Short mmCIF file of C-alpha atoms in Angstrom, two decimals:
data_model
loop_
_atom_site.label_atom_id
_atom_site.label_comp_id
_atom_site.label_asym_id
_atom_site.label_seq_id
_atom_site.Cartn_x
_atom_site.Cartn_y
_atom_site.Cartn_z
CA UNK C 265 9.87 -21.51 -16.44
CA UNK C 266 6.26 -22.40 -16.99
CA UNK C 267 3.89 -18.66 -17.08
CA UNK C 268 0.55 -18.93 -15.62
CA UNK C 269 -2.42 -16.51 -14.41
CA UNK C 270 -1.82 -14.50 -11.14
CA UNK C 271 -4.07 -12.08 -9.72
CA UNK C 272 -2.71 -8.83 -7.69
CA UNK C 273 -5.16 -7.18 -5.46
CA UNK C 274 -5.02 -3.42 -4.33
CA UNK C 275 -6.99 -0.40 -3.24
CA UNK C 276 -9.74 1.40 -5.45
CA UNK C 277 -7.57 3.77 -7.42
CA UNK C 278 -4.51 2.58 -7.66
CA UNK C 279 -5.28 -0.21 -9.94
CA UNK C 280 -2.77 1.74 -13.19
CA UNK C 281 0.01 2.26 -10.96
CA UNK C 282 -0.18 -1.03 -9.83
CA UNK C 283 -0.25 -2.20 -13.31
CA UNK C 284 2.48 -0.27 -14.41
CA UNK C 285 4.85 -1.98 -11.66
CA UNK C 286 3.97 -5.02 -12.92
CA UNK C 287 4.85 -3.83 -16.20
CA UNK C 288 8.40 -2.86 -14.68
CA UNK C 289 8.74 -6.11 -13.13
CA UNK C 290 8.22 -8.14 -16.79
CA UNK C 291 4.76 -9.43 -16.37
CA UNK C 292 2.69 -10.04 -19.18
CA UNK C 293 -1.05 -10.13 -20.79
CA UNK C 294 -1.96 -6.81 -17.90
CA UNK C 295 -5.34 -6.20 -17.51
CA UNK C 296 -6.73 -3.61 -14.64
CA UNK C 297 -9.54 -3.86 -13.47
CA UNK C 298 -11.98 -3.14 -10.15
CA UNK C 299 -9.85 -3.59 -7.11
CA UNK C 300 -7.08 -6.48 -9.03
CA UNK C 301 -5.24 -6.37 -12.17
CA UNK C 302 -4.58 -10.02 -13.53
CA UNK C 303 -1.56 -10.94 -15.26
CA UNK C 304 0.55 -13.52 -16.43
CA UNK C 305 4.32 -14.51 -14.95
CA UNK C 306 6.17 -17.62 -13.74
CA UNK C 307 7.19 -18.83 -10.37
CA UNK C 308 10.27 -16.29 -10.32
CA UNK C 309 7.76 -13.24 -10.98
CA UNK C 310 5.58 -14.38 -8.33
CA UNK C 311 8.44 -13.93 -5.76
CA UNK C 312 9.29 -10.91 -7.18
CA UNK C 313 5.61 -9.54 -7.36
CA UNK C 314 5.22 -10.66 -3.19
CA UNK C 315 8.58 -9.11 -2.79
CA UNK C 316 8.70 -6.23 -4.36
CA UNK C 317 5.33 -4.02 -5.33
CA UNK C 318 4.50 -1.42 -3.63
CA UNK C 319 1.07 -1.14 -4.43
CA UNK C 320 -0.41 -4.43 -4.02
CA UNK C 321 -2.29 -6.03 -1.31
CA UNK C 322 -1.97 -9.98 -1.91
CA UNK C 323 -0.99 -12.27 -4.57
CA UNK C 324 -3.30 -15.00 -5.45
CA UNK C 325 -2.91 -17.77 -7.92
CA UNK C 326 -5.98 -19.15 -9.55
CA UNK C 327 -6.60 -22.95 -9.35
CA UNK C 328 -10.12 -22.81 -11.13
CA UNK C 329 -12.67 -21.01 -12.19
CA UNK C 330 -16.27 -21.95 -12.71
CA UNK C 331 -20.31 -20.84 -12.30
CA UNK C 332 -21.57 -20.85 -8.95
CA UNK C 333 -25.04 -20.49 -8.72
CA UNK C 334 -25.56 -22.40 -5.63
CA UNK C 335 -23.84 -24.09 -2.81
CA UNK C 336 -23.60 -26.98 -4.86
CA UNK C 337 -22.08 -26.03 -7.13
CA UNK C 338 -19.50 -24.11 -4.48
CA UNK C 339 -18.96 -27.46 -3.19
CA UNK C 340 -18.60 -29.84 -6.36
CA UNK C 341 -16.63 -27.52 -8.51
CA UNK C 342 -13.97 -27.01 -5.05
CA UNK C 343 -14.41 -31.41 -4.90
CA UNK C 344 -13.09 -31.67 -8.20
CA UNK C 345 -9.77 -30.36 -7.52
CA UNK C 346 -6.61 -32.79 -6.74
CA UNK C 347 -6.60 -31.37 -3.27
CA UNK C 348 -3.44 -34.08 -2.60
CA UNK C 349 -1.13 -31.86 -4.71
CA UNK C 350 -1.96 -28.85 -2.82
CA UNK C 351 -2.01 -30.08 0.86
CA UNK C 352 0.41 -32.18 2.00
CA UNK C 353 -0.42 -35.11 4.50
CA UNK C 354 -0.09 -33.02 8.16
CA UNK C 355 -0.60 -29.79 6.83
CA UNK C 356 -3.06 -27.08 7.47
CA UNK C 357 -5.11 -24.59 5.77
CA UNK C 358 -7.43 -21.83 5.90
CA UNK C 359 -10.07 -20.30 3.50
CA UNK C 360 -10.96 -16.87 3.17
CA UNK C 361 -13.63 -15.52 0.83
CA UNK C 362 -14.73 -12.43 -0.63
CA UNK C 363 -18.72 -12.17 -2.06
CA UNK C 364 -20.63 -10.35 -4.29
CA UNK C 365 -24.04 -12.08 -5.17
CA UNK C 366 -27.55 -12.10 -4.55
CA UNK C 367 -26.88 -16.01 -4.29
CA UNK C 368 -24.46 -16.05 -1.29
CA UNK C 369 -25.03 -13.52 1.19
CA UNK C 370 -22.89 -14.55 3.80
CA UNK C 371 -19.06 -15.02 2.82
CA UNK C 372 -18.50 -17.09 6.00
CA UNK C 373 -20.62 -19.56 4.23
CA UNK C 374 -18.98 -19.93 1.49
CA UNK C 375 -15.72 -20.89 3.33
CA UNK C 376 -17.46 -23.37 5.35
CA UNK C 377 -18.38 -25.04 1.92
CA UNK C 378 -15.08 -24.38 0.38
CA UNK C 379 -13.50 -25.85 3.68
CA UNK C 380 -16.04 -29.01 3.76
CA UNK C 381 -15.46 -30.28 -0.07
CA UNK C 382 -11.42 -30.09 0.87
CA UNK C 383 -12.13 -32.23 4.02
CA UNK C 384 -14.84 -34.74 2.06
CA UNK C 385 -12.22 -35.18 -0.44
CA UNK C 386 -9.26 -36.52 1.88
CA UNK C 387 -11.82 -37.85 4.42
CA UNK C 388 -13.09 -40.53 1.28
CA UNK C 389 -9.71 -41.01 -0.47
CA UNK C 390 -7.15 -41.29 2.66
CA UNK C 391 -9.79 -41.99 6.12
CA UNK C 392 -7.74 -38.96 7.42
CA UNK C 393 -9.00 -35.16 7.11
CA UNK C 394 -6.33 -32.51 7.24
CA UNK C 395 -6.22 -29.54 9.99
CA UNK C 396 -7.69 -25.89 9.71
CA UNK C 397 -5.61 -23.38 11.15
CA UNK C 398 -6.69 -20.21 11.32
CA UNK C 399 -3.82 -17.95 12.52
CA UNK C 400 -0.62 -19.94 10.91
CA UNK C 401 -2.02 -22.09 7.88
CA UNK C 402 0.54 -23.88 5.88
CA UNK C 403 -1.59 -23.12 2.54
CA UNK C 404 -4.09 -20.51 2.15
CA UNK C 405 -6.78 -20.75 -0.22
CA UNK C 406 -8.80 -17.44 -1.64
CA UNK C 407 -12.56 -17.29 -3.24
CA UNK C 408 -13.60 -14.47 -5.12
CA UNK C 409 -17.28 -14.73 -6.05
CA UNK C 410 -18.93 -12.04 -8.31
CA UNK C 411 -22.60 -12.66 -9.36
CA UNK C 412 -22.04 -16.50 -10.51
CA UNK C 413 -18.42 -16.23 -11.60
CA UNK C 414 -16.23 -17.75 -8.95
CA UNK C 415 -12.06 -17.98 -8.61
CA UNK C 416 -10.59 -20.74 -6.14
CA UNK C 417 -7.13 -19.54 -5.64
CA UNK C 418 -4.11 -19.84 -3.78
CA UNK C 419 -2.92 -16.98 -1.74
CA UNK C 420 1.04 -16.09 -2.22
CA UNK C 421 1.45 -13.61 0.10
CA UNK C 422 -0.23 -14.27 3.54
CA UNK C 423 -0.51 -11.62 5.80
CA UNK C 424 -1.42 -8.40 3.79
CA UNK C 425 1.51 -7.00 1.62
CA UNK C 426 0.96 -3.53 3.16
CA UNK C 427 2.08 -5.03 6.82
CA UNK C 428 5.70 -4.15 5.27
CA UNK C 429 6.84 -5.34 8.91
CA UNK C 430 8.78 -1.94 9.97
CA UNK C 431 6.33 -0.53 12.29
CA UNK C 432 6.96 -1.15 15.70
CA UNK C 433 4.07 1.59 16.77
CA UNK C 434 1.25 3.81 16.06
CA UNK C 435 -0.92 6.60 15.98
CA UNK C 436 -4.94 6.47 15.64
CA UNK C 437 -5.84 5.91 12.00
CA UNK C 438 -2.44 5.48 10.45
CA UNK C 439 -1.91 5.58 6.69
CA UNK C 440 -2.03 2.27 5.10
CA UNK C 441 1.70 1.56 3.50
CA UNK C 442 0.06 0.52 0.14
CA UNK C 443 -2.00 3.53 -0.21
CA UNK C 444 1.03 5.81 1.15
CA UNK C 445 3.28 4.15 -1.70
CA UNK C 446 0.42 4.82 -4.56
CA UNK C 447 0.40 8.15 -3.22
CA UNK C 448 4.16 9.40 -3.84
CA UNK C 449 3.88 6.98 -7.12
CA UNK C 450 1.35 8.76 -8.29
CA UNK C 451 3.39 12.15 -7.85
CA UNK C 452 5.92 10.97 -10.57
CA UNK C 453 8.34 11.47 -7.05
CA UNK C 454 11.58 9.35 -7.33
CA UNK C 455 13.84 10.83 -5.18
CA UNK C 456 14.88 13.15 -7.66
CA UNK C 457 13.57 16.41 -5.06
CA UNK C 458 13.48 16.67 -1.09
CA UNK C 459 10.42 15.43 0.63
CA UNK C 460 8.21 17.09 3.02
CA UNK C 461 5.78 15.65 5.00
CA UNK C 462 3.90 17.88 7.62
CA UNK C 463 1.50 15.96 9.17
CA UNK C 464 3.44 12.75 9.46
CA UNK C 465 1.34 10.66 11.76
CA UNK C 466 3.52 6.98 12.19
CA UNK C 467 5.76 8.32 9.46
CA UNK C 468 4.31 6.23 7.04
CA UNK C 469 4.42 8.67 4.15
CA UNK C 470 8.57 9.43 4.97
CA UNK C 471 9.29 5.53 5.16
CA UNK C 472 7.46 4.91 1.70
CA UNK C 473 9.40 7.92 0.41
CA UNK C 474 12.47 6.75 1.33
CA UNK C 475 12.29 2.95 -0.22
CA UNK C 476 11.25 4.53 -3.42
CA UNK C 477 13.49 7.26 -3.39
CA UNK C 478 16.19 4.08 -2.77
CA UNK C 479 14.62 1.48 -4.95
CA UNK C 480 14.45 -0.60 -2.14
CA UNK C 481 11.92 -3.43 -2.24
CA UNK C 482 9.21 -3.38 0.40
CA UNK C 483 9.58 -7.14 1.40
CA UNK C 484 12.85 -6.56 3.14
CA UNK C 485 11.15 -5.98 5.87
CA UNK C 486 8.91 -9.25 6.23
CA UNK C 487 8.76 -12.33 7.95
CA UNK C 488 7.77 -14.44 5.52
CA UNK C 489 5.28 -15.05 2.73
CA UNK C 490 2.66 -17.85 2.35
CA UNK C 491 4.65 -18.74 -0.56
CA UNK C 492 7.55 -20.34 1.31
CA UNK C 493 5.79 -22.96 2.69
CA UNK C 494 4.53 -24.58 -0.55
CA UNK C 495 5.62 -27.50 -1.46
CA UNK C 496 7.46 -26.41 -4.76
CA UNK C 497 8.73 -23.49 -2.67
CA UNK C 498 11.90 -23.25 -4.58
CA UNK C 499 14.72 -21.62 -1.78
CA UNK C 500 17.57 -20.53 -3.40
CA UNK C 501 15.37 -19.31 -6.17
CA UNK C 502 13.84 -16.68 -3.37
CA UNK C 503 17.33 -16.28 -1.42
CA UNK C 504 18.65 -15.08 -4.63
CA UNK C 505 15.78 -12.36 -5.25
CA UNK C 506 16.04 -10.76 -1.69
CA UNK C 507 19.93 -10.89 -1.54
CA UNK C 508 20.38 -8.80 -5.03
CA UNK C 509 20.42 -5.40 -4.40
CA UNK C 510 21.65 -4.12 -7.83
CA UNK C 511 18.59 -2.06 -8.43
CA UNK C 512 19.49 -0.05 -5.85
CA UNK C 513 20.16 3.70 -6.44
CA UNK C 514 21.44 6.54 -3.88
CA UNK C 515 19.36 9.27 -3.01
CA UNK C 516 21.26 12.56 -2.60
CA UNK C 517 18.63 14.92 -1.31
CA UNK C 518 16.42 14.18 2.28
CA UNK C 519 13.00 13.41 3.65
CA UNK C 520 11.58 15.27 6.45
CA UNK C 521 8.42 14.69 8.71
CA UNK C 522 6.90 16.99 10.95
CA UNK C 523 4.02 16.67 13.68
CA UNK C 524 2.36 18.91 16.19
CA UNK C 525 1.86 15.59 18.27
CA UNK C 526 5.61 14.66 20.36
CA UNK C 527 3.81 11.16 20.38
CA UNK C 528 3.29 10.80 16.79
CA UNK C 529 7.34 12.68 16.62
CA UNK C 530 8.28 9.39 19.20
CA UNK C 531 6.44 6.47 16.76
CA UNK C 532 7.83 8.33 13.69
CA UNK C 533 11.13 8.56 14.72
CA UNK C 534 10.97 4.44 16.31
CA UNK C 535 9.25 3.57 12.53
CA UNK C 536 12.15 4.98 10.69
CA UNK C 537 14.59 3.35 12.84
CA UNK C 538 13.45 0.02 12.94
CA UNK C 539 13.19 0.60 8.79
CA UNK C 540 17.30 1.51 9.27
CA UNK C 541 16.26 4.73 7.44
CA UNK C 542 17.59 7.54 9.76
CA UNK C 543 20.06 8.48 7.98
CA UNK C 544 17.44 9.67 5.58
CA UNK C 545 14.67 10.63 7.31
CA UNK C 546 14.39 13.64 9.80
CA UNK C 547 11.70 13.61 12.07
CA UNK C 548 10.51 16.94 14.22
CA UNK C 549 8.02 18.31 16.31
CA UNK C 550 6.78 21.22 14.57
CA UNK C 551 3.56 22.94 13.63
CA UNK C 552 2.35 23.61 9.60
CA UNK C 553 1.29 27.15 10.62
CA UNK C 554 5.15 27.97 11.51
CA UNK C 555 6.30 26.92 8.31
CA UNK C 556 8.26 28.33 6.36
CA UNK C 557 10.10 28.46 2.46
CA UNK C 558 12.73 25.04 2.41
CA UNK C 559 16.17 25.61 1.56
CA UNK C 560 16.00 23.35 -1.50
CA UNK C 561 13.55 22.25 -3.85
CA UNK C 562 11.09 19.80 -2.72
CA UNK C 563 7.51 18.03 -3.41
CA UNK C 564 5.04 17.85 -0.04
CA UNK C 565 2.74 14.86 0.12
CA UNK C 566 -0.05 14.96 3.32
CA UNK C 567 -2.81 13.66 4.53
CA UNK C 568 -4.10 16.00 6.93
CA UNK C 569 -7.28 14.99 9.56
CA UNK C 570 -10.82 14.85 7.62
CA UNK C 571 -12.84 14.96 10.70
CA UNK C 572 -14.09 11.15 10.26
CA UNK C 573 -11.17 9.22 12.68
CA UNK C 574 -9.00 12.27 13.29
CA UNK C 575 -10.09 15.81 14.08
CA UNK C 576 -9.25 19.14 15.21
CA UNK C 577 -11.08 21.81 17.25
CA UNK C 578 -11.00 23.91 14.04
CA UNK C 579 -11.24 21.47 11.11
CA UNK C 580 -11.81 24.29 8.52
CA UNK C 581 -9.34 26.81 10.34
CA UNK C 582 -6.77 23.92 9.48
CA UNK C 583 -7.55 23.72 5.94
CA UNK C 584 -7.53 27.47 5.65
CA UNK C 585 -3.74 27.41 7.29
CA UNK C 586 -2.54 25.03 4.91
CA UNK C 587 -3.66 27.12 2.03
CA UNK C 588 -1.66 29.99 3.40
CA UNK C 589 1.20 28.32 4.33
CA UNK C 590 1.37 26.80 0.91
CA UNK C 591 0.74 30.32 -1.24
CA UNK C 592 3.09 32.08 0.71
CA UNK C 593 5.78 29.54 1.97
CA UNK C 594 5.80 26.81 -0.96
CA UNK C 595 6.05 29.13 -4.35
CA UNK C 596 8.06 27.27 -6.95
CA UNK C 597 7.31 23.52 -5.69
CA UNK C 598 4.20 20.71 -5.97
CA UNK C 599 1.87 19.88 -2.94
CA UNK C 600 -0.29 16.60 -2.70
CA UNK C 601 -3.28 16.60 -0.81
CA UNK C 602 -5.53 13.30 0.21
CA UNK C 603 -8.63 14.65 1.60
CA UNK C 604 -12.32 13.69 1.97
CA UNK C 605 -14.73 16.48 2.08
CA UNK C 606 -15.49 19.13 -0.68
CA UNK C 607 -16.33 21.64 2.02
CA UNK C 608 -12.04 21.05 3.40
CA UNK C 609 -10.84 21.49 -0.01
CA UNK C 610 -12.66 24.97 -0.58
CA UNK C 611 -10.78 26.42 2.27
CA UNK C 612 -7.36 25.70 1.07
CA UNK C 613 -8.01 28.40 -1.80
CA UNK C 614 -6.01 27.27 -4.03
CA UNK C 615 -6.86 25.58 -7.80
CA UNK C 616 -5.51 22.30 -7.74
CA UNK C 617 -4.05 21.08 -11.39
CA UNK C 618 -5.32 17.28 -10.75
CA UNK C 619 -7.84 15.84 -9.06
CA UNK C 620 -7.56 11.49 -8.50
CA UNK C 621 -10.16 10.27 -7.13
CA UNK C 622 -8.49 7.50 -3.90
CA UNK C 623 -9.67 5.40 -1.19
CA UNK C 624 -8.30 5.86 2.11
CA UNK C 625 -10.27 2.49 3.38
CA UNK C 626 -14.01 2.73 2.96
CA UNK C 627 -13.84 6.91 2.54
CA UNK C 628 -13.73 8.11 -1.15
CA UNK C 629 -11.34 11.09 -1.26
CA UNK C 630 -9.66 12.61 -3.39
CA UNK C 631 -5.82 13.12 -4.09
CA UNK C 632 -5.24 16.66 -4.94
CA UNK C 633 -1.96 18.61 -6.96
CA UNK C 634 -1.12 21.73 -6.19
CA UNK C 635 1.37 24.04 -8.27
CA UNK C 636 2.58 26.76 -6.48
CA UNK C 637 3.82 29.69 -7.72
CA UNK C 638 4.48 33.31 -7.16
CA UNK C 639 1.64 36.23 -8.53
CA UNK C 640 -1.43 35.90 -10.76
CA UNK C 641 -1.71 32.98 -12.96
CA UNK C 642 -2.05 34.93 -15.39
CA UNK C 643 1.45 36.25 -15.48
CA UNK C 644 2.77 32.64 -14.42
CA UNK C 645 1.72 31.20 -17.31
CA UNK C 646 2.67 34.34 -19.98
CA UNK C 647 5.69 33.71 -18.89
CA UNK C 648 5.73 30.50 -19.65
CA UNK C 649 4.81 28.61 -16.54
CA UNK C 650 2.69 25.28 -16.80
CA UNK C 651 -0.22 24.80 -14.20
CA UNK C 652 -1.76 21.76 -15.60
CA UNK C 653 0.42 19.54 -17.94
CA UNK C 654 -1.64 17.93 -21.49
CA UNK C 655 -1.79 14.47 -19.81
CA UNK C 656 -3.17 16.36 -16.58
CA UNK C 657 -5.79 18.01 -18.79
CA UNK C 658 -6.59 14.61 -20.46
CA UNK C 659 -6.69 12.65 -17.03
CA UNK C 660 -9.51 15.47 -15.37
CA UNK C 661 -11.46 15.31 -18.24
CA UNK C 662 -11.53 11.28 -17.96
CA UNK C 663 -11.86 11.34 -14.14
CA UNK C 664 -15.15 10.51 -12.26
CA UNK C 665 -15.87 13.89 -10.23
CA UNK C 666 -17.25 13.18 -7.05
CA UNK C 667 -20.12 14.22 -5.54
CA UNK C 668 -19.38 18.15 -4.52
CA UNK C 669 -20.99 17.90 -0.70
CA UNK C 670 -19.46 14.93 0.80
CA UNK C 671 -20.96 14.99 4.19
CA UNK C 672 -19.06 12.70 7.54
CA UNK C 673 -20.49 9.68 6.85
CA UNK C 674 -18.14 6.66 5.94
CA UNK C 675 -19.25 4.66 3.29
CA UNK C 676 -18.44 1.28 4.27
CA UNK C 677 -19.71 -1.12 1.17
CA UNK C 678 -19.73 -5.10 1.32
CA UNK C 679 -16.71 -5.39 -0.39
CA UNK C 680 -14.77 -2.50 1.81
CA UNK C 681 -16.29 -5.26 4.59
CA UNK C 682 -14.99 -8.30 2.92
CA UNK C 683 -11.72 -7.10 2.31
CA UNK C 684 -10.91 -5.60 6.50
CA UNK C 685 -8.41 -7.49 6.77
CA UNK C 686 -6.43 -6.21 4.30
CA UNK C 687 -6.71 -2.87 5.78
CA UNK C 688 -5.93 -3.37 9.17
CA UNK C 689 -3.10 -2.14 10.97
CA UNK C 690 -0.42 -4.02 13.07
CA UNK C 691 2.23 -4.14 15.85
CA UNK C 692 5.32 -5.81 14.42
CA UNK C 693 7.78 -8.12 16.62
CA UNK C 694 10.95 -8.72 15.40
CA UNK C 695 12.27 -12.25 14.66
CA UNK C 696 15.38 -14.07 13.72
CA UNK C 697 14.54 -17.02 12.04
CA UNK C 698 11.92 -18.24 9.23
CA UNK C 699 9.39 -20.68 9.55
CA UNK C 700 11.69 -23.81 9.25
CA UNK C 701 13.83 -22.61 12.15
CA UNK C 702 16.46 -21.25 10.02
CA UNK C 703 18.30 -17.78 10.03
CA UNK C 704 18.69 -15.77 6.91
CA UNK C 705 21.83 -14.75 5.60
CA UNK C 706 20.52 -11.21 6.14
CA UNK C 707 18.24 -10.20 8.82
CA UNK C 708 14.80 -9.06 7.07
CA UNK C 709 13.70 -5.99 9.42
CA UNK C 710 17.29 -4.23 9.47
CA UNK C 711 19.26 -5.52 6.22
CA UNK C 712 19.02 -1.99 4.86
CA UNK C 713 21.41 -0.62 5.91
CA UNK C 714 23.01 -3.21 8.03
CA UNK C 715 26.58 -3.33 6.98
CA UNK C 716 29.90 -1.14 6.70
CA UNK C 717 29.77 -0.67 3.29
CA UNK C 718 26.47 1.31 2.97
CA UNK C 719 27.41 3.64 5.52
CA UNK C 720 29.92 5.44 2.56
CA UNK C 721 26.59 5.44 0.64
CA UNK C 722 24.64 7.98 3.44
CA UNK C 723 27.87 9.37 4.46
CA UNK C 724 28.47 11.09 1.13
CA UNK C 725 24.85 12.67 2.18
CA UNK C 726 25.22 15.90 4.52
CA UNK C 727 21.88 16.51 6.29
CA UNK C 728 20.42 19.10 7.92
CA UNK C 729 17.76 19.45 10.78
CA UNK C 730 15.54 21.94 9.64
CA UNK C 731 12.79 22.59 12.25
CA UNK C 732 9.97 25.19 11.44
CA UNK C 733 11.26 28.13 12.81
CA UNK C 734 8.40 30.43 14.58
CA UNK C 735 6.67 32.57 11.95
CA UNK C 736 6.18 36.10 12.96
CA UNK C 737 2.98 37.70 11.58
#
């Protein structure tokens, strides 16, 4: 099949890890940079890409690129394009656009120009001007404008590739599912460990878990992509890529999330069940400061409150309780910590071996390790204990430390603006059929598990409810 440029857009920060999927997945000519990471693949990678990473938030595919120094040359350079091989006679579309320039201050602007030389063109060559939609386009078209250098693409994907589709509900300020993926990526977490998740929230971080820890892909769970309504939208080509499930792997240990909140326990526990994950996932009310040593070896990823969307009468108390519970209850495992202010950090009291600077939205925070371990580090490490691995070491040293006092204030930039839809949350309703009225062979939201036969795969898995039992001081 025929290669060609595609573009894959994600979160500040998670720009390698997203590259390194891609990697996985065969594409070639990978190059990161600010927010995308461009690459090269055919029409079957594309699918693949939509279907499949974790880490990105759309798919575009470029059409053109050229100078745009005015709305001129917006609107000429868009008018050159063969706009009848793209938009079929009675279809719709929608523009959206994304700005950085001293030129074009207003991004809705832009789209009305993009949007106008589309309709000029059909209006002059046909007498008829095809239909803007913008809730249910049939083709979506993407600008990216940075100073004068402008990309026209086409957008694969649609809706944003972090609306996985298996959350029925919930809580204020939920984790995004992209930047909860990059998270336990980032860990070097495959399942190989329990997981813990205190502060579980919507049980984003436990559902992301558990589709790595699986290999599952996170478009099983979708309605649809923008890609299936294209015109060399190739069917079988696509039915074939979501039916194979040979990638697959079992996952022998178990994920468990815990919250103080019995509403966030209740949208948790519906989450993982519409995700067909409960036989994996435990969810229970419980709170961090009765926790206590797991039975097995495990890795904890949270994402406790910063005091921007989510608070707590004691902010700092908090982040002093996690530090305790951690050096006394978590010896011999890793913790992960996504946090925004300096000041929270301090109070956990603890060194942290890596420090990744991560967006959570428009907040710059960082994603913290933690190696815990019994006694002085001193003796830890004479007897042979590692803190901070070489590549750690290398990776601090190359990291951009943030500014120490990071007061409450979001920092919302143009492009965090631009890009709001991407990071928006959702209410899912389940469906049966696709957009041309027909019903998969296997239902999107609950294929996995959905049959007989994978039920031998969870059975060979004994779980255990393990609540926080009440700590006595």
């Amino acid at each position: 099949m025929e290669k060609f440029e595609l573009i894959a857009k994600t979160f500040m920060g998670l720009e390698p890890i997203l590259a390194e999927e891609l990697r996985q997945l065969g594409a070639t000519d990978i190059r990161p940079s600010r927010r995308v990471v461009t690459f090269y693949g055919d029409k079957e990678l594309m699918y693949r890409a939509n279907f499949s990473l974790r880490t990105a938030i759309r798919i575009l595919k470029p059409i053109c690129h050229f100078r745009a120094k005015s709305a001129d040359d917006v609107y000429n350079a868009v008018k050159d394009v063969d706009w009848a091989s793209y938009i079929q006679p009675g279809k719709t579309f929608a523009v959206d656009a994304v700005v950085y320039s001293e030129e074009f201050r207003n991004s809705r602007f832009v789209t009305y120009k993009v949007k106008d030389a589309i309709v000029d063109q059909f209006r002059e060559q046909t007498g008829n001007r095809p239909n803007i939609s913008v809730s249910n386009p049939d083709i979506r078209l993407h600008i990216h404008i940075a100073d004068d250098d402008a990309t026209l693409s086409l957008d694969s994907s649609g809706e944003s590739l972090h609306r996985r589709g298996y959350r029925q509900e919930q809580v204020e300020a939920p984790l995004n599912e992209v930047l909860a993926a990059g998270m336990i990526l980032m860990t070097g977490w495959r399942g190989e460990t329990d997981f813990i998740d205190p502060m579980c929230g919507s049980g984003t971080l436990p559902i992301e878990a558990a589709l790595i820890a699986r290999n599952m892909a996170p478009g099983l769970f979708r309605k649809e992509f923008a890609f299936e309504k294209w015109s060399d939208f190739d069917a079988e080509l696509f039915d074939e890529i979501y039916n194979d499930d040979s990638k697959e792997r079992p996952f022998e240990g178990h994920i468990y999330g815990y919250d103080i909140d019995p509403k966030a326990v209740n949208t948790s526990r519906m989450n993982v069940k519409a995700a067909g994950l409960s036989a994996d996932i435990t969810i229970e009310q419980a709170d961090f400061k009765d926790f206590t040593a797991p039975e097995k070896k495990s890795i904890m990823v949270m994402n406790p409150p910063y005091g921007e969307r989510i608070s707590t009468p004691n902010l700092l108390g908090t982040y002093r309780m996690i530090g305790e519970r951690l050096k006394h209850q978590f010896t011999g495992n890793e913790a992960w910590i996504l946090s925004y202010r300096e000041e929270c950090f301090a109070q956990i009291g603890l060194k942290p071996s890596l420090k990744t600077p991560l967006y959570n939205g428009s907040l710059e925070c960082e994603f913290r390790k933690y190696a815990l371990f019994d006694g002085k580090m001193k003796v830890f490490r004479q007897e042979g204990g590692i803190v901070k691995t070489e590549e750690e070491r290398k990776a601090m040293a190359e990291k951009h430390r943030f500014r120490k006092n990071r007061d409450f204030k979001q920092r919302l930039d143009d492009e965090a603006e631009n890009e709001e839809g991407d990071i928006r949350s959702f209410k899912f309703h389940s469906f049966e059929k696709n957009y041309k009225g027909e019903v998969r062979k296997k239902p999107r939201e609950y294929r996995k598990p959905s049959a007989q036969q994978r039920k031998n795969i969870f059975a060979n898995s004994p779980r255990k409810q393990n609540k926080f039992p009440k700590h006595e001081d």
